Amino acid sequence: MDKVPATKSAKQTSSKEKSNKEKFREISVAEFFAKNKELAGFANPTRALYQTVRELVENSLDATDTHLILPEIVIRIVNRPELSGSNGSEQRFTVIVEDNGIGVPPTVMANAFGRVLFSSKYVIRQTRGMYGLGVKAAVLYGQATAGQPLKVVSATKGSSYSYMKELFIDMKKNEPRIVSEGQWRRRGSWHGTRVAITLMGDWRRAKNRILEYIKRTAIIAPYAEIIFETPDGEIYYFPRLTRKLPRPPREAKPHPHGIDLEHFKIIIKESKAKTLLELLVQEFQSVGEKTARAFLKKIGVNPNLNPKKLLRKENEELLRSIVDEMKKFEGFKPPRSDYLSPLGEDLIKLGLKRLFEPEWVEAVTRPPRAFEGNPFIVEIGMAYGGKIPPMNEPLLLRYANKIPLLYEEKEDISWKVLSSINWKLYLINFPAPLVVLVHIASTKVPYKGVGKESISEIPELEQEIKNGIQEVARRLRAYISRKMKEAETLRRITTLAKYIPEIARSLAILSKPPEKWSLPSPDEEKLIMDKMAELIATRVPTARGSDGKTQTIKAIRSIVESARTE
Amino acid sequence: MDKVPATKSAKQTSSKEKSNKEKFREISVAEFFAKNKELAGFANPTRALYQTVRELVENSLDATDTHLILPEIVIRIVNRPELSGSNGSEQRFTVIVEDNGIGVPPTVMANAFGRVLFSSKYVIRQTRGMYGLGVKAAVLYGQATAGQPLKVVSATKGSSYSYMKELFIDMKKNEPRIVSEGQWRRRGSWHGTRVAITLMGDWRRAKNRILEYIKRTAIIAPYAEIIFETPDGEIYYFPRLTRKLPRPPREAKPHPHGIDLEHFKIIIKESKAKTLLELLVQEFQSVGEKTARAFLKKIGVNPNLNPKKLLRKENEELLRSIVDEMKKFEGFKPPRSDYLSPLGEDLIKLGLKRLFEPEWVEAVTRPPRAFEGNPFIVEIGMAYGGKIPPMNEPLLLRYANKIPLLYEEKEDISWKVLSSINWKLYLINFPAPLVVLVHIASTKVPYKGVGKESISEIPELEQEIKNGIQEVARRLRAYISRKMKEAETLRRITTLAKYIPEIARSLAILSKPPEKWSLPSPDEEKLIMDKMAELIATRVPTARGSDGKTQTIKAIRSIVESARTE
C-alpha cells in the first residue's frame, strides 16, 4: 500500500472527474418524487385525479374513525376553466376534501402538507397512510401541472382558532414555501381539516374509478357519511348506516420477531434501560420479565449486561447473534393484535348488503396472525345471488387497512389466492353471481409500491386469505346445497302431489267400513288432502325455516288443486 | 377574520398537540427505504440477494459499455458461515462485483455508495440505473441484516491511485459513515470498481433467478465477458461473442413536449438566456431558432421577452399557457433518438441463437418514438423451433435499457401486449416453441416501482411493442408457411414418386419404336428415374435454397428405390 498525501490525490482526481464526465449530484426526496411521479401513482392526469381524491379521503378517515369520531366527509371536484388551456384540452380541477377530524396543529401544518417524509404515520400503528408521501405527491403534481398552491384550513378539537395556509413545496429543498396564511376564531364547534389541491386532471376518464373508489369506501365504512359533488354538478350521497365504530387502532412497540440489527442498535442508543433485561421488557411488546429472562438464559447472555456495551466493535458478533435469536425465539407472545382495528363481520355484511342486495351474505374475521413481527388480521366477506349479475369469475373487492384498492388487481396477493380456489368444490359453476371481499388490517401493509395499489406475496398472509375464503366458501356451499336439495324435493313433491286427490279419495273411501263405502264429501276430501300436504311438508328440508314450511304447504296445495281440476 | 397574536396561538396549540397524540416527525430518505425495504426490491432474503447482484451488475455495465469499454465483469457470491446463525438458518453472503469500468472518483466515492439520492444518473440519458437508489438500498439491507459495511475499491481511468473505502449509511442523517479508507498506487493498468456487500440471503431459493438474470444479461450483452462464481464453488463463464459495442447513449437537453411548469421555472431560473427566444434554443433539444420563432409567433408571445419576468406573480397565467402550448406544438422536431443506444438486430439475434439454438431467429429495431418528451426505441426479437421446447404460451424475455426484468411479468406492459396477440393469424398453434424478446430503450423507463421490475402502460409504448411484435411475427408466418408448403409438397411427391418406377419403365419402352419395344436396361431405367426426380424437385418450393433442392432429389430417389424393390 503506497500512501500519498490526501491533498495531492484530491487534486489529481478532480481533473479525472472532468474527463469521465459523470456529473454526480444529490437530489431532494421531493425532487425525486416530482421527477418520478408514476411511482406514487401520478402517472397521468387520469390516475393523478383519482390518486389525489384517494390520498385526501384516506387522510380524512385516519383523522376521524381512528380517533373515535364518526366521519363526515365532503368531497368536491371543481372544474377550473379559467386555469385550463384555450381549447379545453388541458383541464384543471380543484379537489376539495373536508372532514370533521382531529385537525392538524398549526405548528406542524406547513410541514405536514409541504415536506415529503414529514408525517405522523411513522409509528407502529394500523393507519391508512403509511409513507408520509401521498398528499405531498399530489401537491407536487398540482404545482407542476397547474401552478397553484395547496390550500389548507384546519382547526384542532378544542382549539379556539382555525388556521389557514397556502403553500407550495420547494422541490429543491424539500420544504414548504408559504404564500399566504391566516387565522380566525373558529366558527361554531367545527373541528377538522379542509384541503384543496388544484391539478391537471382527466375527469371523463377518471370518473368511473373515482366513483367506484368512493362507493367501495362507503361499503367498508358504513359508519361514515360521505358526500361527493362531481364537476358535472351531480351529487352522490352515502348516508351513515350505523353509528357503530370499529375499535380504533393503537400504537404498539416493536415486536422482537420484527427487529433487525440497525433497528436494535437505534433502540439501544435511545433507551434509558440500564440492563439488557430492562431493555427487552421496556422497549418491546409481548415481552414480560419472565419471558425476557427465559430468552436470555437460553442464549446464555447475562441479563444485567449494560446494553450500550453491545454497540462496541468487539461485541459485534454477540449483538448479531442476539438479534438472530430474537427473531427465532418462540417463547415471546405473538404480536399484539388487540391494537389492530378490524372491521368486524357485521360491518362487512352491512356494506355488502347495501351495495349488492344479494340473497346470501356472510363474513368472517379471522384470528390474528403475524409476519416478521407485524400483526395482521384477515377478514373475508362473501355475497351471492340476489341483484349480483352472473360473472365469469368472482368480483373481488380488495381492502387494506380499510382502504379500497382498485388498480393492479391481477398482481395482488388476494387475486392470486382467489384464482387458486376450485369453486366447483363449493358447488359454484361460473358464470355465477359471486362477490368476494378481502380486508387485510396490519400495522404494516406490504404494498408493492408507494402508490399503494397491490400487496406483496407474504406467505403468512397468503395462507390466511386462503383459510378465510375457504371458511366462508364452506358456508356458501352449505347454503347452495340446501337450495339444491329444496329444488330437488320440490320436484319430487310435484310428482307426488299429482296423486294426492286420487289417494285422498281412496283413503276417504277405505277408512269407512265396506258397507258405508261411498264418495267422500268435498269437505272430507279437502281435509284429507290438507293433512297429506302437511305431512309431506314436514318431511321436506327447507332453507327458509318455519316460513319455508308454510310456503311448501301452499305450493303442494296449489299443485293438488290443479291436479284435481284436470 | 379575527386575528390573534401569533405567540398566543402557538402556546395554545402546543397543549392541543399533546392531547390529540399524533406525533409528527420527519424521516430521512435513507430511513424511509430502510423501513420499507420491499419498495426497492428487498422484500426478503431471496429477493435481496437477487436484487443486490442486479444493482451491482447494472452499475458495472453502466460504467463500461456506456463509455465504450468492452465489459469484463466478475460476480462472486461468497458464503460467510462465520457471520451466520449457529444452526445455519440465518445465512450471510458477500456479493462481490468487479468491473473494468471508468471507476468512481475518490471525491464522490463515499456519497455515491453511502448517500441515498446521490448519483450521476440524474441527467437525461439512457442508463440502466435511474433512481440513485439501488446500491444504497442494498447497503441498507446489508447493514440491517449482517451488520457489515460496504467495501469499495475503485480506480478511475488514467489515475495513478486506487482508492478504498469501507462505510455504513447513517440511516438517520442519510450520509456515509466511513469506517476505514486507504489508497495505493494502481496495480498494472486496471481501472474500474470492485464492490462488496454482505447481507442475509437465501442462496438456495435465489439461485435460479440469479442464474437466469445473468444468462439473460449475457443474451443482450454478447460483447461482455461475464464470470459468475457461486457460493457452491461452481463457475459460470459467458465468453464474449463479439467485439461490436452498441453506440453509447448521450446526454440530452429536455424536450419541450416533456416539460412541466415546475421544471420550466427551474430552467428559467438557472438559464443565462436574455430572451425567451434564446432560452428555448439554448435550453431545449429539437428547437432551432426558426422553430422557436414560429412557436412564439403562433402563441403571440414576444421573442425578446426577458424570461425572468415570467416568474412574476402577474405573469402566472402567461407562463402556464406557454407550457401548455409547448406540450402541444407540433412544429418541434421529435425528441432526439440518436442519443439513445439500442442493441441492434444483430446483437439480439446473436444472443437468442446462443441461448436457444432455434431453427429460426429474427429481430427488428423499430423507428424511434416519444412519450411526454421522452424518446424511446422498441426492439423485438423472436426465436422459433430448434432446441426451444414447445410451451403453452410464448416465453417472454423482457428488457429495459439493456437490463433483464424477471419478476412481476404478468403486470408488465409487454405481457399485456403479448397476450393480446392472436397467434393463429401467424400460423402458430400452442403448444409451440416460441421465444419473444422485447427491449425498450429510453431516457426515461416508466417503471411501476423503484425495484425496476415492470413497466407502466404508456399508450405510445404499447402501440410500438405491438407494431414490433406484429412485424416480426409476419416474418415468422412467412417462414412457417414455407415450411408447411414444403411438408405438403413432400407429401405429394411421396405419392407421385411411388409411380416413378412404373412410369419410367413405360417411358423407356414407349420412347422406342414399337418394333424395338423391350424391357429397358437397369442403367436406362435409372437414368430416366433420376431425370424425373430432378424434374419434380425443380417444381418444389423449398425453404432451404439450393441445398434444399439436392435434399429433395435425394428424398425422391430413396422413395423411388423403396417403391421399386417392393
Short mmCIF file of N, CA, C and O in Angstrom, two decimals, chain A residues 2 4 9 13 17 22-27 35-39 67 83 87 89 92 105-107 115 117-120 125 131 143-144 146-148 161 163 171 183 185 251 260-262 266 316 320 324 328 411 444 450, chain B residues 2 4 9 13 17 22-27 35-39 67 83 87 89 92 105-107 115 117-120 125 143-144 146-148 161 163 171 183-185 251 260-262 266 316 320 324 328 411 444 450:
data_model
loop_
_atom_site.label_atom_id
_atom_site.label_comp_id
_atom_site.label_asym_id
_atom_site.label_seq_id
_atom_site.Cartn_x
_atom_site.Cartn_y
_atom_site.Cartn_z
N ASP A 2 0.70 2.04 -1.02
CA ASP A 2 1.59 3.17 -1.24
C ASP A 2 0.80 4.46 -1.02
O ASP A 2 0.10 4.95 -1.89
N VAL A 4 -0.24 8.29 -0.45
CA VAL A 4 0.14 9.62 -0.90
C VAL A 4 -0.64 10.64 -0.07
O VAL A 4 -1.68 10.31 0.46
N SER A 9 -3.77 13.76 -3.97
CA SER A 9 -4.67 12.86 -4.68
C SER A 9 -5.98 13.57 -5.02
O SER A 9 -6.58 13.34 -6.06
N THR A 13 -7.48 13.79 -8.81
CA THR A 13 -8.75 13.20 -9.22
C THR A 13 -9.73 14.23 -9.73
O THR A 13 -10.58 13.90 -10.53
N GLU A 17 -12.13 13.60 -12.87
CA GLU A 17 -13.57 13.70 -12.78
C GLU A 17 -14.16 14.35 -14.03
O GLU A 17 -15.17 13.92 -14.55
N GLU A 22 -18.94 12.07 -15.73
CA GLU A 22 -20.11 11.71 -14.94
C GLU A 22 -20.36 12.82 -13.93
O GLU A 22 -19.50 13.14 -13.12
N LYS A 23 -21.55 13.41 -14.00
CA LYS A 23 -21.86 14.51 -13.09
C LYS A 23 -22.66 13.97 -11.90
O LYS A 23 -23.83 13.63 -12.05
N PHE A 24 -22.00 13.89 -10.77
CA PHE A 24 -22.70 13.40 -9.58
C PHE A 24 -23.41 14.56 -8.88
O PHE A 24 -22.88 15.66 -8.81
N ARG A 25 -24.62 14.30 -8.39
CA ARG A 25 -25.25 15.30 -7.55
C ARG A 25 -26.30 14.64 -6.67
O ARG A 25 -26.71 13.50 -6.88
N GLU A 26 -26.74 15.39 -5.65
CA GLU A 26 -27.76 14.88 -4.76
C GLU A 26 -29.07 15.56 -5.10
O GLU A 26 -29.10 16.75 -5.41
N ILE A 27 -30.16 14.82 -5.06
CA ILE A 27 -31.45 15.48 -5.22
C ILE A 27 -32.26 15.26 -3.95
O ILE A 27 -32.02 14.31 -3.21
N LYS A 35 -39.93 14.05 -10.08
CA LYS A 35 -39.43 13.56 -11.36
C LYS A 35 -39.93 12.17 -11.70
O LYS A 35 -39.88 11.75 -12.84
N ASN A 36 -40.33 11.43 -10.69
CA ASN A 36 -40.80 10.08 -10.92
C ASN A 36 -42.23 9.96 -10.38
O ASN A 36 -42.52 9.15 -9.51
N LYS A 37 -43.09 10.78 -10.96
CA LYS A 37 -44.47 10.90 -10.47
C LYS A 37 -45.20 9.56 -10.47
O LYS A 37 -46.05 9.31 -9.62
N GLU A 38 -44.89 8.72 -11.47
CA GLU A 38 -45.63 7.47 -11.61
C GLU A 38 -45.41 6.55 -10.40
O GLU A 38 -46.27 5.74 -10.09
N LEU A 39 -44.28 6.71 -9.70
CA LEU A 39 -44.02 5.83 -8.56
C LEU A 39 -45.06 6.00 -7.46
O LEU A 39 -45.42 5.06 -6.77
N HIS A 67 -59.80 8.12 15.69
CA HIS A 67 -59.91 8.87 16.94
C HIS A 67 -61.35 8.85 17.46
O HIS A 67 -61.79 9.76 18.14
N LEU A 83 -58.28 28.19 -15.55
CA LEU A 83 -56.88 27.75 -15.47
C LEU A 83 -56.55 26.77 -16.60
O LEU A 83 -55.46 26.24 -16.67
N ASN A 87 -58.27 25.56 -25.70
CA ASN A 87 -59.25 24.67 -26.32
C ASN A 87 -59.74 23.60 -25.34
O ASN A 87 -60.30 22.58 -25.73
N SER A 89 -58.29 21.42 -23.67
CA SER A 89 -57.70 20.09 -23.68
C SER A 89 -56.87 19.82 -22.43
O SER A 89 -56.75 18.69 -21.99
N ARG A 92 -57.96 21.72 -15.83
CA ARG A 92 -57.55 21.79 -14.43
C ARG A 92 -58.77 21.65 -13.52
O ARG A 92 -59.84 22.16 -13.83
N PRO A 105 -52.43 20.42 14.00
CA PRO A 105 -51.98 21.56 14.79
C PRO A 105 -51.26 22.59 13.92
O PRO A 105 -50.50 22.21 13.02
N PRO A 106 -51.46 23.88 14.15
CA PRO A 106 -50.87 24.91 13.28
C PRO A 106 -49.35 24.85 13.25
O PRO A 106 -48.74 25.22 12.24
N THR A 107 -48.73 24.36 14.32
CA THR A 107 -47.27 24.33 14.35
C THR A 107 -46.68 23.34 13.35
O THR A 107 -45.54 23.48 12.94
N ARG A 115 -43.78 19.06 3.19
CA ARG A 115 -42.45 18.46 3.31
C ARG A 115 -42.61 16.95 3.16
O ARG A 115 -43.31 16.31 3.95
N LEU A 117 -41.95 13.12 3.44
CA LEU A 117 -41.41 12.32 4.55
C LEU A 117 -41.47 13.07 5.90
O LEU A 117 -40.62 12.85 6.76
N PHE A 118 -42.47 13.94 6.05
CA PHE A 118 -42.78 14.51 7.36
C PHE A 118 -44.21 14.07 7.65
O PHE A 118 -45.12 14.37 6.87
N SER A 119 -44.40 13.36 8.73
CA SER A 119 -45.72 12.74 8.92
C SER A 119 -45.92 12.28 10.35
O SER A 119 -44.97 12.22 11.15
N SER A 120 -47.17 11.99 10.69
CA SER A 120 -47.45 11.39 12.00
C SER A 120 -47.61 9.89 11.86
O SER A 120 -47.97 9.21 12.82
N ARG A 125 -48.56 1.43 14.07
CA ARG A 125 -49.99 1.55 14.27
C ARG A 125 -50.69 1.29 12.94
O ARG A 125 -50.16 1.59 11.88
N TYR A 131 -46.72 6.16 4.40
CA TYR A 131 -45.43 6.61 3.90
C TYR A 131 -45.14 8.08 4.14
O TYR A 131 -44.02 8.52 3.94
N GLN A 143 -48.65 21.52 -8.41
CA GLN A 143 -47.89 22.72 -8.74
C GLN A 143 -47.16 22.58 -10.07
O GLN A 143 -46.94 23.57 -10.77
N ALA A 144 -46.83 21.34 -10.45
CA ALA A 144 -46.15 21.14 -11.74
C ALA A 144 -47.12 21.24 -12.91
O ALA A 144 -46.73 21.62 -14.01
N ALA A 146 -50.52 22.67 -12.66
CA ALA A 146 -51.47 23.78 -12.62
C ALA A 146 -50.87 25.04 -12.02
O ALA A 146 -51.46 26.12 -12.11
N GLY A 147 -49.72 24.92 -11.39
CA GLY A 147 -49.04 26.09 -10.85
C GLY A 147 -49.73 26.73 -9.66
O GLY A 147 -49.45 27.87 -9.33
N GLN A 148 -50.65 25.98 -9.03
CA GLN A 148 -51.40 26.54 -7.91
C GLN A 148 -50.92 25.94 -6.59
O GLN A 148 -50.53 24.79 -6.53
N TYR A 161 -59.24 28.63 17.54
CA TYR A 161 -58.95 29.24 16.25
C TYR A 161 -58.90 28.22 15.11
O TYR A 161 -58.57 27.06 15.32
N TYR A 163 -56.96 27.77 11.41
CA TYR A 163 -55.74 28.25 10.77
C TYR A 163 -55.78 27.91 9.29
O TYR A 163 -56.28 26.85 8.90
N MET A 171 -39.19 22.24 -4.25
CA MET A 171 -38.77 20.92 -4.68
C MET A 171 -37.29 20.66 -4.39
O MET A 171 -36.89 19.57 -4.00
N GLN A 183 -55.49 33.26 10.41
CA GLN A 183 -56.14 32.50 11.47
C GLN A 183 -57.34 33.30 11.94
O GLN A 183 -57.35 34.53 11.87
N ARG A 185 -61.13 33.16 14.60
CA ARG A 185 -61.88 32.48 15.64
C ARG A 185 -62.76 31.41 14.98
O ARG A 185 -63.41 31.66 13.98
N GLU A 251 -51.18 2.48 19.08
CA GLU A 251 -49.75 2.42 18.76
C GLU A 251 -49.08 1.31 19.58
O GLU A 251 -49.39 1.15 20.76
N ASP A 260 -34.45 -5.76 13.22
CA ASP A 260 -33.19 -6.04 12.54
C ASP A 260 -32.06 -5.33 13.28
O ASP A 260 -32.29 -4.57 14.21
N LEU A 261 -30.83 -5.63 12.89
CA LEU A 261 -29.65 -5.13 13.58
C LEU A 261 -29.68 -3.61 13.74
O LEU A 261 -29.45 -3.06 14.82
N GLU A 262 -29.96 -2.93 12.63
CA GLU A 262 -29.94 -1.48 12.59
C GLU A 262 -30.98 -0.89 13.56
O GLU A 262 -30.69 0.03 14.33
N ILE A 266 -30.50 1.28 17.19
CA ILE A 266 -31.15 2.57 17.49
C ILE A 266 -31.92 2.48 18.81
O ILE A 266 -31.87 3.39 19.64
N GLU A 316 -19.72 -7.02 18.34
CA GLU A 316 -20.48 -7.10 17.09
C GLU A 316 -21.12 -8.47 16.90
O GLU A 316 -22.31 -8.58 16.58
N ARG A 320 -25.14 -9.45 16.91
CA ARG A 320 -25.78 -10.11 15.77
C ARG A 320 -26.48 -11.39 16.21
O ARG A 320 -27.60 -11.68 15.79
N ASP A 324 -30.37 -12.39 15.85
CA ASP A 324 -30.75 -13.63 15.16
C ASP A 324 -31.65 -14.49 16.04
O ASP A 324 -32.67 -15.02 15.59
N LYS A 328 -36.00 -15.74 16.18
CA LYS A 328 -36.43 -17.14 16.13
C LYS A 328 -37.10 -17.62 17.41
O LYS A 328 -37.84 -18.59 17.39
N GLU A 411 -52.02 -8.45 -9.93
CA GLU A 411 -50.74 -8.77 -9.32
C GLU A 411 -50.84 -8.79 -7.81
O GLU A 411 -49.84 -8.86 -7.10
N LYS A 444 -48.40 -2.99 9.35
CA LYS A 444 -47.53 -2.81 8.17
C LYS A 444 -48.16 -3.54 7.00
O LYS A 444 -48.19 -4.77 6.98
N VAL A 450 -45.25 2.65 -3.58
CA VAL A 450 -45.74 3.72 -2.72
C VAL A 450 -47.12 4.21 -3.16
O VAL A 450 -47.79 4.92 -2.42
N ASP B 2 -60.71 36.98 12.68
CA ASP B 2 -60.38 37.50 13.99
C ASP B 2 -58.95 37.12 14.33
O ASP B 2 -58.67 36.03 14.81
N VAL B 4 -55.34 36.84 16.03
CA VAL B 4 -54.76 36.86 17.38
C VAL B 4 -53.25 36.89 17.23
O VAL B 4 -52.72 36.50 16.20
N SER B 9 -51.34 32.01 19.99
CA SER B 9 -51.92 30.83 19.35
C SER B 9 -50.94 29.65 19.39
O SER B 9 -51.34 28.51 19.52
N THR B 13 -51.88 26.01 20.94
CA THR B 13 -51.92 24.78 20.17
C THR B 13 -50.93 23.74 20.67
O THR B 13 -51.15 22.56 20.49
N GLU B 17 -51.74 19.84 20.84
CA GLU B 17 -50.94 18.85 20.15
C GLU B 17 -50.77 17.59 20.98
O GLU B 17 -50.86 16.48 20.50
N GLU B 22 -51.01 12.83 18.09
CA GLU B 22 -50.36 12.50 16.84
C GLU B 22 -48.93 13.03 16.91
O GLU B 22 -48.71 14.22 17.10
N LYS B 23 -47.96 12.12 16.76
CA LYS B 23 -46.57 12.55 16.84
C LYS B 23 -46.02 12.75 15.43
O LYS B 23 -45.78 11.79 14.71
N PHE B 24 -45.85 14.00 15.04
CA PHE B 24 -45.31 14.29 13.72
C PHE B 24 -43.79 14.27 13.77
O PHE B 24 -43.19 14.76 14.73
N ARG B 25 -43.16 13.70 12.74
CA ARG B 25 -41.72 13.85 12.64
C ARG B 25 -41.27 13.63 11.20
O ARG B 25 -42.02 13.13 10.36
N GLU B 26 -40.05 14.05 10.93
CA GLU B 26 -39.51 13.88 9.60
C GLU B 26 -38.54 12.69 9.63
O GLU B 26 -37.81 12.52 10.60
N ILE B 27 -38.55 11.89 8.58
CA ILE B 27 -37.53 10.86 8.49
C ILE B 27 -36.70 11.12 7.25
O ILE B 27 -37.16 11.74 6.29
N LYS B 35 -36.91 1.29 6.17
CA LYS B 35 -38.13 0.78 6.80
C LYS B 35 -39.09 0.14 5.81
O LYS B 35 -39.98 -0.58 6.21
N ASN B 36 -38.96 0.50 4.56
CA ASN B 36 -39.85 -0.04 3.54
C ASN B 36 -39.01 -0.74 2.47
O ASN B 36 -39.03 -0.39 1.31
N LYS B 37 -38.26 -1.74 2.93
CA LYS B 37 -37.29 -2.42 2.08
C LYS B 37 -37.93 -3.01 0.83
O LYS B 37 -37.31 -3.06 -0.23
N GLU B 38 -39.18 -3.48 0.96
CA GLU B 38 -39.82 -4.16 -0.17
C GLU B 38 -40.02 -3.22 -1.36
O GLU B 38 -40.07 -3.67 -2.51
N LEU B 39 -40.08 -1.91 -1.10
CA LEU B 39 -40.30 -0.97 -2.21
C LEU B 39 -39.14 -0.97 -3.20
O LEU B 39 -39.34 -0.79 -4.39
N HIS B 67 -19.48 3.84 -21.83
CA HIS B 67 -18.26 4.62 -22.08
C HIS B 67 -17.36 3.91 -23.08
O HIS B 67 -16.14 4.07 -23.05
N LEU B 83 -20.39 -15.49 9.90
CA LEU B 83 -21.35 -14.43 10.24
C LEU B 83 -22.76 -14.99 10.37
O LEU B 83 -23.71 -14.23 10.59
N ASN B 87 -27.23 -22.49 13.80
CA ASN B 87 -27.74 -23.64 13.05
C ASN B 87 -27.82 -23.37 11.55
O ASN B 87 -28.49 -24.08 10.81
N SER B 89 -29.33 -21.22 9.85
CA SER B 89 -30.59 -20.83 9.23
C SER B 89 -30.57 -19.39 8.75
O SER B 89 -31.25 -19.03 7.80
N ARG B 92 -25.47 -15.63 5.87
CA ARG B 92 -24.94 -14.38 5.33
C ARG B 92 -24.03 -14.67 4.14
O ARG B 92 -23.30 -15.65 4.13
N PRO B 105 -14.69 8.53 -9.03
CA PRO B 105 -13.69 9.45 -8.49
C PRO B 105 -13.70 9.43 -6.96
O PRO B 105 -14.78 9.35 -6.36
N PRO B 106 -12.52 9.48 -6.33
CA PRO B 106 -12.46 9.36 -4.86
C PRO B 106 -13.23 10.45 -4.14
O PRO B 106 -13.74 10.21 -3.05
N THR B 107 -13.36 11.62 -4.78
CA THR B 107 -14.06 12.71 -4.11
C THR B 107 -15.55 12.44 -3.92
O THR B 107 -16.19 13.02 -3.05
N ARG B 115 -24.98 7.58 0.28
CA ARG B 115 -26.00 8.61 0.44
C ARG B 115 -27.11 8.33 -0.56
O ARG B 115 -26.88 8.34 -1.77
N LEU B 117 -30.12 8.90 -2.99
CA LEU B 117 -30.42 10.01 -3.89
C LEU B 117 -29.21 10.91 -4.17
O LEU B 117 -29.35 12.10 -4.40
N PHE B 118 -28.01 10.31 -4.15
CA PHE B 118 -26.81 10.98 -4.65
C PHE B 118 -26.32 10.10 -5.80
O PHE B 118 -26.07 8.92 -5.60
N SER B 119 -26.23 10.67 -6.99
CA SER B 119 -25.98 9.81 -8.14
C SER B 119 -25.52 10.62 -9.34
O SER B 119 -25.66 11.83 -9.38
N SER B 120 -24.99 9.90 -10.32
CA SER B 120 -24.67 10.56 -11.59
C SER B 120 -25.77 10.31 -12.61
O SER B 120 -25.64 10.65 -13.77
N ARG B 125 -30.49 10.82 -20.01
CA ARG B 125 -29.62 9.90 -20.73
C ARG B 125 -30.12 8.49 -20.49
O ARG B 125 -30.66 8.19 -19.43
N GLN B 143 -26.45 -3.76 6.06
CA GLN B 143 -26.09 -3.39 7.44
C GLN B 143 -27.19 -3.76 8.43
O GLN B 143 -26.90 -4.03 9.59
N ALA B 144 -28.43 -3.82 7.97
CA ALA B 144 -29.52 -4.20 8.88
C ALA B 144 -29.55 -5.69 9.14
O ALA B 144 -30.00 -6.13 10.19
N ALA B 146 -26.76 -7.99 8.33
CA ALA B 146 -25.47 -8.64 8.60
C ALA B 146 -24.53 -7.74 9.40
O ALA B 146 -23.51 -8.20 9.90
N GLY B 147 -24.88 -6.47 9.50
CA GLY B 147 -24.07 -5.56 10.31
C GLY B 147 -22.70 -5.26 9.75
O GLY B 147 -21.82 -4.79 10.46
N GLN B 148 -22.52 -5.52 8.46
CA GLN B 148 -21.21 -5.31 7.85
C GLN B 148 -21.23 -4.07 6.94
O GLN B 148 -22.24 -3.79 6.31
N TYR B 161 -3.72 6.15 -8.76
CA TYR B 161 -4.03 5.52 -7.48
C TYR B 161 -5.34 4.76 -7.51
O TYR B 161 -6.26 5.09 -8.25
N TYR B 163 -8.37 3.68 -4.82
CA TYR B 163 -8.90 4.16 -3.53
C TYR B 163 -9.84 3.12 -2.96
O TYR B 163 -10.57 2.45 -3.70
N MET B 171 -28.39 6.03 8.81
CA MET B 171 -29.78 6.00 8.36
C MET B 171 -30.52 7.28 8.74
O MET B 171 -31.34 7.79 7.98
N GLN B 183 -5.49 4.26 0.18
CA GLN B 183 -5.23 4.47 -1.25
C GLN B 183 -3.86 3.93 -1.56
O GLN B 183 -2.98 3.90 -0.69
N TRP B 184 -3.65 3.42 -2.74
CA TRP B 184 -2.36 2.86 -3.11
C TRP B 184 -2.15 3.02 -4.60
O TRP B 184 -3.08 3.24 -5.36
N ARG B 185 -0.88 2.90 -4.98
CA ARG B 185 -0.53 3.03 -6.38
C ARG B 185 -1.22 1.91 -7.15
O ARG B 185 -1.23 0.75 -6.72
N GLU B 251 -26.06 12.30 -23.38
CA GLU B 251 -26.93 13.13 -22.55
C GLU B 251 -27.65 14.15 -23.42
O GLU B 251 -27.08 14.72 -24.33
N ASP B 260 -42.86 20.42 -17.57
CA ASP B 260 -44.00 20.87 -16.77
C ASP B 260 -43.65 22.23 -16.17
O ASP B 260 -42.53 22.70 -16.29
N LEU B 261 -44.64 22.86 -15.57
CA LEU B 261 -44.48 24.22 -15.04
C LEU B 261 -43.28 24.35 -14.11
O LEU B 261 -42.47 25.27 -14.21
N GLU B 262 -43.20 23.43 -13.18
CA GLU B 262 -42.16 23.44 -12.17
C GLU B 262 -40.77 23.37 -12.81
O GLU B 262 -39.87 24.12 -12.48
N ILE B 266 -37.62 26.22 -13.13
CA ILE B 266 -36.23 25.97 -12.73
C ILE B 266 -35.29 26.30 -13.89
O ILE B 266 -34.24 26.92 -13.70
N GLU B 316 -48.29 34.68 -14.16
CA GLU B 316 -48.60 33.29 -13.87
C GLU B 316 -49.38 32.63 -15.01
O GLU B 316 -49.06 31.54 -15.47
N ARG B 320 -48.21 29.64 -17.63
CA ARG B 320 -48.94 28.37 -17.74
C ARG B 320 -49.35 28.12 -19.19
O ARG B 320 -49.23 27.00 -19.68
N ASP B 324 -48.40 24.96 -21.55
CA ASP B 324 -49.49 24.19 -22.18
C ASP B 324 -49.27 24.10 -23.69
O ASP B 324 -49.41 23.03 -24.29
N LYS B 328 -48.04 20.95 -26.69
CA LYS B 328 -48.91 20.56 -27.81
C LYS B 328 -48.34 20.90 -29.17
O LYS B 328 -48.72 20.31 -30.17
N GLU B 411 -47.77 -8.20 -14.88
CA GLU B 411 -48.29 -6.84 -14.82
C GLU B 411 -47.52 -5.90 -15.73
O GLU B 411 -47.70 -4.69 -15.70
N LYS B 444 -36.12 7.63 -20.26
CA LYS B 444 -36.95 7.50 -19.07
C LYS B 444 -37.77 6.21 -19.20
O LYS B 444 -38.68 6.14 -20.02
N VAL B 450 -39.66 1.38 -7.71
CA VAL B 450 -38.22 1.63 -7.71
C VAL B 450 -37.41 0.33 -7.79
O VAL B 450 -36.22 0.37 -8.06
#
